[in-house]
XYZ file of C-alpha atoms in Angstrom:
701
model
C 14.757 -90.603 4.669
C 16.705 -91.758 1.561
C 13.435 -91.937 -0.372
C 12.550 -88.452 0.632
C 15.940 -87.152 -0.487
C 15.475 -89.042 -3.765
C 12.019 -87.507 -4.284
C 13.292 -84.053 -3.417
C 16.033 -84.409 -6.071
C 13.530 -85.614 -8.622
C 11.224 -82.662 -7.981
C 14.176 -80.166 -8.072
C 15.216 -81.640 -11.399
C 11.589 -81.471 -12.620
C 11.476 -77.781 -11.570
C 14.627 -77.127 -13.414
C 13.247 -78.699 -16.609
C 10.057 -76.465 -16.242
C 12.107 -73.276 -15.712
C 14.330 -74.189 -18.673
C 11.337 -74.597 -20.997
C 9.822 -71.277 -19.673
C 12.998 -69.321 -20.393
C 13.267 -70.941 -23.812
C 9.740 -70.015 -24.630
C 10.301 -66.427 -23.567
C 13.387 -66.258 -25.769
C 11.500 -67.697 -28.753
C 8.459 -65.351 -28.318
C 10.748 -62.391 -27.976
C 12.389 -63.311 -31.201
C 8.975 -63.784 -32.879
C 7.726 -60.414 -31.694
C 10.810 -58.649 -33.194
C 10.509 -60.613 -36.367
C 6.865 -59.731 -36.823
C 7.723 -56.063 -36.291
C 10.198 -56.193 -39.080
C 8.277 -58.416 -41.603
C 7.958 -56.883 -45.141
C 4.369 -56.278 -46.012
C 4.634 -58.335 -49.284
C 6.967 -60.498 -51.291
C 10.659 -59.527 -51.767
C 13.233 -60.059 -54.472
C 15.242 -63.261 -54.683
C 13.422 -66.525 -54.253
C 10.692 -65.210 -52.141
C 8.052 -64.877 -54.857
C 8.837 -68.508 -56.202
C 8.359 -69.951 -52.766
C 5.120 -68.141 -52.097
C 3.643 -69.188 -55.395
C 4.923 -72.761 -54.919
C 3.201 -73.113 -51.413
C -0.077 -71.543 -52.664
C -0.287 -73.731 -55.849
C 1.585 -76.774 -54.490
C 3.943 -76.206 -57.330
C 7.532 -77.244 -57.717
C 10.192 -74.456 -57.096
C 13.767 -74.610 -58.324
C 15.698 -77.822 -57.700
C 15.688 -79.833 -55.516
C 12.038 -78.872 -55.165
C 11.827 -78.249 -51.313
C 8.695 -80.346 -50.852
C 8.795 -80.084 -47.012
C 8.722 -76.265 -47.054
C 5.962 -76.324 -49.750
C 3.710 -78.801 -47.813
C 4.137 -76.810 -44.466
C 3.593 -73.524 -46.370
C 0.320 -74.844 -47.974
C -0.929 -76.095 -44.536
C 0.030 -72.722 -42.919
C -1.835 -70.754 -45.641
C -5.004 -72.727 -44.925
C -5.138 -71.506 -41.307
C -7.629 -68.672 -40.760
C -4.804 -65.960 -40.218
C -5.064 -62.232 -41.211
C -2.998 -60.793 -43.909
C -2.399 -61.487 -47.565
C -0.659 -64.627 -48.966
C 2.799 -62.994 -49.200
C 2.787 -61.607 -45.638
C 1.600 -64.952 -44.159
C 4.406 -66.756 -45.921
C 6.888 -64.218 -44.483
C 5.234 -64.896 -41.092
C 5.938 -68.578 -41.510
C 9.656 -67.942 -41.835
C 9.378 -65.934 -38.548
C 7.626 -68.800 -36.785
C 10.398 -71.226 -37.844
C 13.041 -68.714 -36.768
C 11.358 -68.307 -33.336
C 11.102 -72.075 -32.858
C 14.711 -72.350 -33.863
C 15.565 -69.877 -31.147
C 13.450 -71.679 -28.524
C 15.194 -75.046 -29.202
C 18.704 -73.366 -29.344
C 18.101 -72.114 -25.757
C 17.555 -75.647 -24.602
C 20.381 -76.964 -26.690
C 22.755 -74.315 -25.122
C 21.496 -75.102 -21.594
C 22.098 -78.840 -22.140
C 25.589 -78.077 -23.401
C 26.485 -76.005 -20.407
C 25.308 -78.578 -18.024
C 27.468 -81.183 -19.684
C 30.571 -79.146 -19.593
C 30.065 -77.295 -16.279
C 27.717 -79.580 -14.239
C 28.516 -77.592 -10.982
C 27.332 -74.247 -12.358
C 24.370 -72.656 -10.723
C 21.134 -73.447 -12.593
C 19.957 -69.836 -12.746
C 23.358 -68.807 -14.163
C 22.950 -71.488 -16.887
C 19.640 -70.238 -17.785
C 20.922 -66.751 -18.130
C 23.687 -67.746 -20.356
C 21.493 -69.864 -22.537
C 18.914 -67.192 -22.930
C 21.436 -64.531 -23.677
C 23.085 -66.771 -26.347
C 19.742 -67.771 -27.782
C 18.710 -64.135 -28.188
C 22.183 -63.063 -29.773
C 21.608 -65.902 -32.387
C 18.075 -64.592 -33.010
C 19.443 -61.077 -33.720
C 22.470 -62.243 -35.733
C 21.961 -60.451 -39.083
C 22.398 -63.501 -41.314
C 19.828 -65.313 -39.338
C 17.375 -62.407 -38.790
C 17.310 -61.467 -42.414
C 16.061 -65.019 -43.316
C 13.561 -64.895 -40.582
C 11.474 -62.072 -42.035
C 11.216 -63.287 -45.763
C 9.621 -66.220 -47.499
C 12.783 -68.469 -47.505
C 13.736 -71.922 -46.527
C 16.804 -71.116 -44.253
C 14.954 -70.765 -40.891
C 13.114 -74.286 -41.468
C 16.644 -75.522 -42.412
C 18.205 -74.215 -39.127
C 15.236 -75.474 -36.947
C 15.575 -78.936 -38.133
C 19.375 -78.725 -37.656
C 19.058 -77.439 -34.045
C 16.310 -80.059 -33.413
C 18.708 -82.820 -34.461
C 21.443 -81.366 -32.236
C 19.086 -81.124 -29.286
C 17.768 -84.673 -29.674
C 21.395 -86.007 -29.836
C 22.186 -84.263 -26.590
C 19.196 -85.615 -24.905
C 20.169 -89.068 -26.008
C 23.566 -88.547 -24.524
C 22.053 -87.584 -21.255
C 19.333 -90.157 -20.953
C 20.515 -93.078 -23.161
C 16.934 -93.403 -24.322
C 16.963 -94.655 -28.045
C 13.833 -92.727 -28.953
C 15.857 -89.543 -28.877
C 18.517 -90.900 -31.209
C 15.808 -92.378 -33.571
C 14.065 -89.012 -33.615
C 17.335 -87.341 -34.352
C 17.923 -89.551 -37.295
C 14.564 -88.926 -38.802
C 14.846 -85.066 -38.351
C 18.189 -85.277 -40.031
C 16.653 -86.891 -43.010
C 14.051 -84.099 -43.046
C 16.755 -81.489 -42.819
C 18.641 -83.088 -45.748
C 15.751 -82.426 -48.162
C 15.195 -79.018 -46.657
C 18.610 -77.765 -47.832
C 21.553 -79.666 -49.241
C 24.137 -77.706 -47.183
C 23.092 -80.119 -44.286
C 25.214 -82.838 -45.921
C 28.270 -80.765 -44.766
C 27.055 -81.230 -41.171
C 26.829 -85.139 -41.393
C 30.504 -85.850 -40.470
C 29.983 -83.671 -37.334
C 26.889 -85.302 -36.292
C 28.231 -88.895 -36.824
C 31.323 -88.026 -34.848
C 29.120 -86.609 -32.005
C 27.180 -89.925 -31.928
C 30.373 -91.874 -31.647
C 31.719 -89.640 -28.953
C 28.489 -89.727 -26.866
C 28.515 -93.491 -27.215
C 32.064 -93.706 -25.840
C 31.796 -91.072 -23.184
C 28.451 -92.055 -21.830
C 29.068 -95.823 -22.460
C 25.919 -96.155 -24.390
C 25.099 -99.252 -26.513
C 24.790 -98.894 -30.341
C 24.508 -102.176 -32.013
C 24.713 -102.864 -35.784
C 20.821 -103.499 -35.873
C 20.330 -100.011 -34.254
C 22.759 -98.408 -36.901
C 20.808 -100.003 -39.729
C 17.464 -98.610 -38.091
C 19.031 -95.249 -37.780
C 20.010 -95.254 -41.484
C 16.486 -96.408 -42.363
C 14.970 -93.473 -40.433
C 17.267 -91.012 -42.222
C 16.021 -92.344 -45.514
C 12.480 -92.293 -44.259
C 12.930 -88.616 -43.426
C 14.059 -87.897 -46.952
C 11.039 -89.609 -48.539
C 9.002 -86.353 -48.946
C 11.254 -85.611 -51.824
C 9.268 -88.170 -53.789
C 6.434 -85.706 -53.589
C 8.157 -83.762 -56.253
C 7.890 -86.603 -58.697
C 4.236 -87.220 -57.851
C 3.408 -83.590 -58.313
C 5.293 -83.455 -61.648
C 2.862 -86.001 -63.103
C 0.062 -83.581 -62.545
C 1.827 -80.741 -64.543
C 2.151 -78.229 -61.651
C 3.223 -74.604 -61.916
C 6.949 -73.489 -61.354
C 8.690 -76.607 -62.710
C 11.980 -75.084 -63.753
C 13.224 -78.315 -65.379
C 11.186 -80.838 -67.324
C 10.332 -83.897 -65.226
C 8.800 -86.442 -67.651
C 10.413 -89.662 -66.136
C 11.985 -90.917 -62.924
C 15.321 -90.326 -64.557
C 14.473 -86.563 -65.103
C 13.335 -86.475 -61.421
C 16.652 -87.862 -60.227
C 18.490 -85.418 -62.198
C 16.319 -82.578 -60.925
C 16.839 -83.567 -57.371
C 20.591 -84.259 -57.586
C 21.367 -81.024 -59.472
C 20.445 -78.965 -56.385
C 20.254 -75.134 -56.861
C 24.021 -74.503 -57.177
C 25.976 -73.812 -60.223
C 28.776 -75.342 -62.084
C 32.410 -75.595 -60.725
C 33.911 -72.273 -61.420
C 37.298 -72.429 -59.802
C 38.870 -69.955 -57.401
C 37.973 -66.285 -57.454
C 37.188 -65.107 -53.897
C 39.643 -62.486 -52.643
C 40.579 -62.270 -48.986
C 38.809 -58.941 -48.710
C 35.622 -60.514 -50.030
C 36.022 -63.494 -47.651
C 36.290 -61.062 -44.663
C 33.134 -59.264 -45.714
C 31.167 -62.507 -46.022
C 32.245 -63.620 -42.644
C 31.251 -60.340 -41.090
C 27.706 -61.079 -42.394
C 27.856 -64.570 -41.199
C 29.243 -64.165 -37.713
C 27.660 -62.221 -34.824
C 28.611 -58.529 -35.031
C 28.988 -58.062 -31.269
C 32.708 -58.323 -30.388
C 32.217 -59.791 -27.046
C 30.800 -62.943 -28.544
C 34.150 -63.483 -30.347
C 35.707 -62.865 -26.828
C 33.702 -65.648 -25.378
C 34.514 -68.033 -28.275
C 38.237 -67.204 -27.728
C 37.825 -68.032 -23.941
C 36.211 -71.410 -24.868
C 39.099 -72.268 -27.208
C 41.334 -71.903 -24.142
C 39.193 -73.334 -21.404
C 36.913 -75.781 -23.109
C 39.809 -77.945 -24.379
C 40.725 -78.396 -20.646
C 37.261 -79.051 -19.361
C 35.882 -81.344 -22.045
C 38.074 -82.176 -25.062
C 35.116 -83.972 -26.846
C 32.917 -80.912 -26.480
C 35.766 -78.799 -27.687
C 36.108 -80.782 -30.847
C 32.286 -80.649 -31.265
C 31.890 -76.928 -30.883
C 35.021 -75.336 -32.131
C 36.201 -78.116 -34.535
C 32.756 -78.887 -35.806
C 31.771 -75.285 -36.328
C 35.125 -74.427 -38.120
C 34.975 -77.605 -40.168
C 31.415 -76.710 -41.507
C 32.425 -73.147 -42.282
C 35.526 -74.068 -44.118
C 34.012 -76.916 -46.100
C 31.043 -74.696 -47.016
C 33.250 -71.939 -48.158
C 35.443 -74.129 -50.208
C 32.378 -75.496 -52.018
C 30.296 -72.376 -52.360
C 32.999 -69.989 -53.532
C 33.970 -72.353 -56.258
C 30.451 -73.146 -57.474
C 28.361 -70.000 -57.008
C 28.472 -67.233 -59.531
C 29.792 -63.776 -58.415
C 26.268 -62.410 -58.047
C 25.265 -65.214 -55.760
C 28.109 -64.805 -53.345
C 26.132 -62.393 -51.260
C 23.976 -65.514 -50.388
C 26.848 -67.319 -48.882
C 26.066 -66.035 -45.196
C 22.726 -67.810 -45.614
C 24.439 -71.039 -46.654
C 26.739 -70.781 -43.728
C 23.988 -70.695 -41.016
C 24.494 -74.388 -40.087
C 27.912 -73.474 -38.411
C 26.243 -70.880 -36.123
C 24.679 -73.428 -33.538
C 28.196 -75.026 -33.085
C 30.012 -71.708 -32.668
C 27.365 -70.530 -30.271
C 27.836 -73.595 -28.172
C 31.433 -72.534 -27.964
C 30.236 -69.068 -26.863
C 28.149 -70.262 -24.101
C 31.017 -72.362 -22.857
C 33.062 -69.234 -22.718
C 30.360 -67.409 -20.890
C 30.163 -70.208 -18.310
C 33.990 -70.270 -17.967
C 33.920 -66.558 -16.961
C 31.319 -67.391 -14.300
C 33.618 -70.115 -13.051
C 36.533 -67.688 -12.810
C 34.430 -65.055 -11.011
C 33.386 -67.691 -8.486
C 36.931 -68.609 -7.624
C 37.948 -64.929 -7.513
C 34.879 -63.923 -5.191
C 35.691 -66.775 -2.745
C 38.847 -65.180 -1.950
C 37.388 -61.560 -2.062
C 33.856 -61.864 -0.704
C 33.328 -58.154 -0.681
C 33.417 -58.031 -4.605
C 29.881 -59.558 -5.279
C 29.145 -56.594 -7.410
C 31.420 -58.087 -10.127
C 29.017 -61.028 -10.398
C 26.029 -58.648 -10.923
C 28.030 -56.577 -13.419
C 28.706 -59.670 -15.374
C 24.990 -60.680 -15.370
C 24.098 -57.211 -16.710
C 26.587 -57.656 -19.445
C 24.996 -60.898 -20.537
C 21.605 -59.232 -20.551
C 23.054 -56.246 -22.513
C 24.823 -58.129 -25.245
C 21.530 -59.202 -27.083
C 20.399 -55.603 -26.894
C 23.606 -54.515 -28.518
C 23.209 -57.120 -31.214
C 19.510 -56.040 -31.613
C 20.499 -52.461 -32.161
C 23.148 -53.453 -34.752
C 20.873 -55.796 -36.683
C 17.825 -53.602 -36.648
C 19.083 -51.173 -39.477
C 20.146 -54.221 -41.530
C 17.023 -56.319 -41.061
C 14.055 -54.042 -40.749
C 12.013 -54.713 -43.821
C 8.658 -53.356 -42.716
C 8.676 -50.783 -45.523
C 10.091 -53.005 -48.290
C 7.668 -52.818 -51.244
C 10.381 -52.672 -53.732
C 9.650 -55.981 -55.429
C 5.934 -55.381 -55.711
C 6.510 -51.999 -57.199
C 8.822 -53.249 -59.669
C 6.582 -56.052 -60.773
C 3.540 -53.832 -61.052
C 5.570 -51.480 -63.262
C 6.511 -54.397 -65.508
C 2.878 -55.354 -65.856
C 1.819 -51.802 -66.589
C 4.313 -51.430 -69.314
C 3.399 -54.576 -71.248
C 0.868 -54.482 -74.143
C -2.082 -56.937 -74.361
C -1.058 -60.466 -75.154
C 2.570 -59.951 -74.801
C 5.114 -62.322 -73.418
C 7.206 -61.484 -70.378
C 10.586 -63.086 -70.442
C 12.505 -61.706 -67.360
C 15.458 -63.162 -65.676
C 14.147 -65.954 -63.389
C 15.676 -65.472 -60.028
C 15.699 -61.550 -60.005
C 12.716 -59.998 -61.785
C 10.581 -62.981 -62.795
C 9.741 -64.473 -59.393
C 7.798 -61.276 -58.284
C 5.595 -61.728 -61.233
C 4.586 -65.304 -60.028
C 2.613 -63.723 -57.229
C 0.933 -61.024 -59.301
C -0.003 -63.412 -62.227
C -0.789 -66.701 -60.430
C -1.960 -65.713 -56.933
C -3.488 -62.216 -57.524
C -4.480 -63.182 -61.033
C -3.424 -59.860 -62.599
C -3.168 -59.528 -66.414
C -4.349 -63.048 -67.529
C -3.626 -61.951 -71.171
C 0.092 -62.162 -70.475
C 2.264 -65.140 -70.908
C 5.322 -65.631 -68.528
C 8.371 -67.126 -69.989
C 11.333 -67.088 -67.566
C 14.897 -66.848 -68.825
C 17.103 -69.470 -67.150
C 19.937 -69.135 -66.789
C 20.700 -65.445 -67.430
C 23.813 -65.927 -69.409
C 24.975 -64.264 -72.722
C 24.952 -67.587 -74.454
C 21.285 -68.311 -73.495
C 20.446 -64.674 -74.375
C 21.820 -65.205 -77.940
C 19.484 -68.245 -78.304
C 16.448 -65.867 -77.724
C 17.409 -64.234 -81.064
C 16.255 -67.381 -82.935
C 12.494 -67.720 -83.117
C 12.840 -71.397 -84.041
C 13.951 -72.052 -80.542
C 10.809 -70.533 -79.011
C 8.055 -72.760 -77.629
C 4.954 -72.930 -79.591
C 2.972 -70.802 -77.002
C 5.524 -67.912 -77.531
C 5.801 -67.946 -81.391
C 4.051 -65.093 -83.046
C 3.797 -62.935 -79.798
C 5.765 -59.904 -78.816
C 8.528 -60.726 -76.398
C 9.693 -58.475 -73.729
C 12.588 -59.054 -71.415
C 14.864 -57.098 -68.986
C 18.401 -56.335 -70.078
C 20.448 -57.189 -66.987
C 24.182 -56.813 -66.999
C 24.681 -60.559 -67.691
C 22.765 -60.250 -71.018
C 23.848 -56.920 -72.279
C 24.942 -58.536 -75.641
C 21.254 -58.340 -76.654
C 21.331 -54.554 -76.747
C 21.638 -54.368 -80.485
C 18.335 -56.231 -80.989
C 16.109 -54.594 -78.365
C 13.961 -51.522 -78.190
C 14.754 -49.771 -75.096
C 11.765 -49.693 -72.626
C 11.055 -49.368 -68.905
C 11.448 -51.683 -67.179
C 11.201 -54.346 -69.844
C 12.664 -54.036 -73.396
C 11.101 -55.524 -76.506
C 13.086 -58.201 -78.185
C 13.466 -58.027 -81.989
C 15.017 -61.410 -83.132
C 15.012 -60.572 -86.800
C 16.565 -57.108 -86.678
C 19.994 -57.020 -88.354
C 22.840 -55.619 -86.324
C 25.615 -53.237 -87.363
C 24.696 -49.690 -88.260
C 21.140 -50.377 -87.361
C 22.208 -50.693 -83.868
C 22.101 -46.858 -83.552
C 18.300 -47.194 -83.090
C 19.216 -47.800 -79.515
C 19.704 -44.017 -79.078
C 15.993 -44.028 -78.177
C 16.780 -44.646 -74.559
C 14.636 -44.129 -71.507
C 15.238 -40.545 -70.106
C 16.901 -40.276 -66.790
C 14.013 -38.574 -65.154
C 11.696 -41.290 -66.238
C 13.800 -43.831 -64.357
C 13.989 -41.456 -61.366
C 10.273 -41.264 -61.387
C 9.859 -45.046 -61.323
C 12.247 -45.394 -58.548
C 10.928 -42.541 -56.468
C 8.341 -44.438 -54.488
C 10.942 -46.778 -53.085
C 13.928 -44.501 -53.260
C 14.100 -43.876 -49.523
C 14.100 -47.539 -48.763
C 16.897 -48.261 -51.307
C 18.954 -45.260 -50.083
C 18.710 -46.183 -46.305
C 19.330 -49.963 -47.029
C 22.623 -51.581 -46.147
C 24.661 -52.895 -49.164
C 25.289 -56.257 -47.745
C 21.918 -57.447 -46.613
C 19.293 -59.546 -48.557
C 17.917 -56.528 -50.313
C 21.028 -56.497 -52.468
C 18.509 -57.843 -55.038
C 16.612 -54.622 -54.956
C 19.612 -52.525 -55.393
C 20.860 -54.641 -58.202
C 17.495 -54.669 -60.077
C 16.862 -50.940 -59.810
C 20.475 -50.165 -60.473
C 20.290 -52.285 -63.555
C 17.622 -49.913 -65.001
C 20.256 -47.175 -65.382
C 23.094 -49.502 -66.225
C 21.020 -50.994 -69.248
C 20.221 -47.636 -70.574
C 23.883 -46.722 -70.438
C 24.635 -49.864 -72.544
C 22.137 -48.835 -75.083
C 23.762 -45.397 -75.349
C 27.164 -47.157 -75.699
C 25.881 -49.087 -78.682
C 24.818 -45.777 -80.162
C 28.496 -44.452 -79.697
C 27.230 -41.852 -77.136
C 29.726 -42.560 -74.423
C 29.470 -39.209 -72.541
C 25.696 -39.628 -72.085
C 26.120 -43.285 -71.117
C 28.543 -42.353 -68.287
C 25.732 -40.196 -66.815
C 23.490 -43.227 -66.503
C 26.284 -45.424 -65.165
C 27.011 -42.890 -62.401
C 23.287 -42.809 -61.557
C 23.259 -46.662 -61.390
C 26.032 -46.478 -58.782
C 24.123 -44.141 -56.558
C 21.471 -46.749 -56.301
C 23.772 -49.754 -56.259
C 27.380 -49.152 -55.383
C 28.219 -52.726 -56.209
C 26.822 -52.357 -59.857
C 29.834 -54.022 -61.368
C 28.993 -53.497 -65.115
C 28.511 -49.678 -64.419
C 31.978 -49.554 -62.717
C 33.667 -51.460 -65.610
C 32.112 -49.358 -68.305
C 33.049 -46.007 -66.445
C 36.507 -47.200 -65.974
C 36.791 -48.041 -69.676
C 35.346 -44.693 -70.646
C 37.824 -42.927 -68.282
C 40.742 -44.599 -69.819
C 39.544 -43.454 -73.349
C 39.217 -39.970 -72.013
C 42.832 -40.147 -70.436
C 41.325 -39.704 -66.915
C 43.718 -42.320 -65.602
C 43.356 -41.541 -61.929
C 39.552 -41.776 -62.222
C 39.743 -45.005 -64.165
C 42.064 -46.541 -61.384
C 39.549 -45.605 -58.729
C 36.791 -47.262 -60.546
C 38.994 -50.468 -61.003
C 39.934 -50.535 -57.474
C 36.262 -50.470 -56.441
C 35.465 -53.125 -59.010
C 38.174 -55.592 -58.070
C 36.948 -55.340 -54.387
C 33.619 -56.597 -55.625
C 34.822 -59.207 -58.027
C 38.163 -59.944 -59.447
C 36.820 -62.657 -61.929
C 35.242 -60.222 -64.438
C 37.290 -60.653 -67.663
C 36.268 -57.164 -69.045
C 37.678 -55.561 -65.884
C 41.102 -57.058 -66.706
C 40.807 -55.860 -70.313
C 40.185 -52.381 -69.044
C 43.074 -52.693 -66.575
C 45.341 -53.701 -69.325
C 44.279 -50.620 -71.325
C 45.033 -48.458 -68.336
C 48.528 -50.039 -67.963
C 49.265 -49.563 -71.565
C 48.393 -45.900 -71.253
C 50.812 -45.746 -68.238
C 53.667 -47.194 -70.464
C 53.539 -50.554 -68.707
C 53.282 -52.970 -71.755
C 54.334 -56.184 -69.947
C 51.880 -55.563 -67.107
C 49.179 -54.868 -69.803
C 49.939 -58.245 -71.334
C 49.493 -59.940 -67.868
C 46.081 -58.281 -67.485
C 44.944 -59.242 -70.967
C 46.222 -62.846 -70.518
C 44.264 -62.887 -67.275
C 41.037 -61.806 -69.216
C 41.814 -64.394 -71.873
C 42.111 -67.091 -69.248
C 38.824 -66.032 -67.520
C 36.690 -65.878 -70.553
C 37.216 -68.208 -73.644
C 34.970 -65.875 -75.634
C 36.403 -62.579 -74.718
C 37.240 -60.907 -78.074
C 38.660 -57.690 -76.902
C 41.484 -59.365 -74.844
C 42.567 -61.225 -77.978
C 42.454 -58.105 -80.084
C 44.685 -56.096 -77.765
C 47.011 -59.011 -77.375
C 47.286 -59.488 -81.037
C 48.246 -55.787 -81.467
C 50.863 -55.740 -78.684
C 52.322 -59.198 -79.737
C 52.744 -57.924 -83.331
C 54.446 -54.787 -82.060
C 56.804 -56.954 -79.936
C 57.504 -59.305 -82.944
C 56.117 -62.253 -80.998
C 54.887 -64.004 -84.097
C 53.770 -67.259 -82.611
C 51.751 -65.613 -79.848
C 50.306 -63.190 -82.388
C 49.266 -66.050 -84.676
C 47.598 -67.789 -81.841
C 45.642 -64.740 -80.862
C 44.581 -64.232 -84.563
C 43.270 -67.895 -84.692
C 41.296 -67.353 -81.553
C 39.847 -64.109 -82.816
C 38.664 -65.749 -85.995
C 37.148 -68.604 -84.180
C 35.183 -66.417 -81.782
C 33.934 -64.203 -84.642
C 32.790 -67.265 -86.594
C 30.973 -68.795 -83.652
C 29.277 -65.356 -82.808
C 27.827 -64.870 -86.305
C 24.431 -63.187 -85.767
C 21.235 -65.169 -86.092
C 18.704 -63.446 -88.182
C 15.837 -65.870 -87.749
C 13.318 -67.143 -90.168
């Protein structure tokens, strides 16, 4: 009799496992179907073109090289699947995303069973499936699941690590813990943001060891460390490939030391100091977190109830997710440039599995409360059914909210722009566009589709004014570029080149030996407004219907820059009124075109349209408060409003933000002289002379 009962329990547990995987597969297939329906038909802006070309050619993308993604991508492209190369690489991200949703469903189910072991199995399945689909349709995740990017692979490996740890906690089988260590190593080389998760994972291992009384010897710890290192070994493929001179090598790798620098430099920037406002932080968190309000309610319930049920799980879900989010924000907002901060929601994806564990705990808590309530009032069973309907409806609400953000099936903006670039270039020219915005789309056209073999691609990295000035000296050019006509795109970060460029569309010819000064009036030869309108027309509807905060901010920025740069050319030619027309046209395409806002505000101050200037500045500071020229313009506005000391504060702020900002020093010199501040005026005069001396024009040889 006892044997029969034991066998019956074993069969029941087996059936529960089968049902769990079935529900997980259904969740993943549902997500995959939605992702396929919203895949862009070709490459997109951002890093998409680079990753597609890297996978196709087994090249080396930007640091740290992402070898695991490249190898999997190369293997996936070898499968006999329909569609072109770009679409299939987009499909690979969708597959990674669907697998992450499948494993997330199992992870959530195991988490519920740990915290609420007495909860009915069917209810646990409903909660886990609902949470997994909400995660699948969360905009920050969905957006990455439809483009050729590494974030869905990153989240898949992270969720896999968490699931294996939970299985180890339940079964005490060391194979799960060893597998988790190896997958953790793979995740580390997939994206460096996984390092932020390490403390939480180590704490979870320690907690499960204490809670479940598992043994973990020193020998096992050494083995686990070795498995993590083993999982990271694919990074050596970057060095091996570098020896064969592959495509897409953004930094030279001629020795193992160069390889080490390449890998450790990552893909971030330098430490930039604080500059993220509270309003910007709120907007970023809106993109990162689920949009459905009820999910926040479930997390709030978990904060109250989970601490009582299982304090260790409370620390894991709430504390771990919060720690990862805070640590990531502190690092990213200090290191990323302002135009990269729209990528922060993607970098914060690792916190979502932890926060969703808290959400499923909140969902389960409500079921427990309903059960206690219905025992006392047996006639109210409809409340339980109503709650089940809510759990089924929440993913639909999230899906509806995310569809208008994440539907990229008509996104051909990057291909259209890249083809326009190729059509505009003469035979044998050099294309030198900005690397991570307009150059990556050319990778696909030139290296995969083999368009225009006569052209030479010479990416500009980084897109900074200092680097742009180095382009004016032909002695700095590589031998393959010397003697050829060079064309580049005048993005807002490189607008100081305007005096030595012939305006074109969408690339401008660089004339390094052209003198500056009065000859800058040649820039009056701008591209007419209707010509830019005609170029944008084929993708105008997509841009107009797009949401400002999603991943297609690249498309808005690139196309908006077409108008902005022509306005900058007109400013150089002293045609401020006509330039304002182009700046306004830029804002219609991209309301976040910061340079257009700043120039319009500056022009409005000159024209004594102070209210209009204030409106432009308000919009600009909401976007980014670290633009030095914006503070210069604000100081001019305050001076016009008879607020001299407030103006000094703004100009000093600009002076602090940019050591090479000449205009801030000039205004400060003038006002300090009027106020008889001789020492401050002398310091400003010294700085002006130093800036002018360092920025002497390079005429070339």
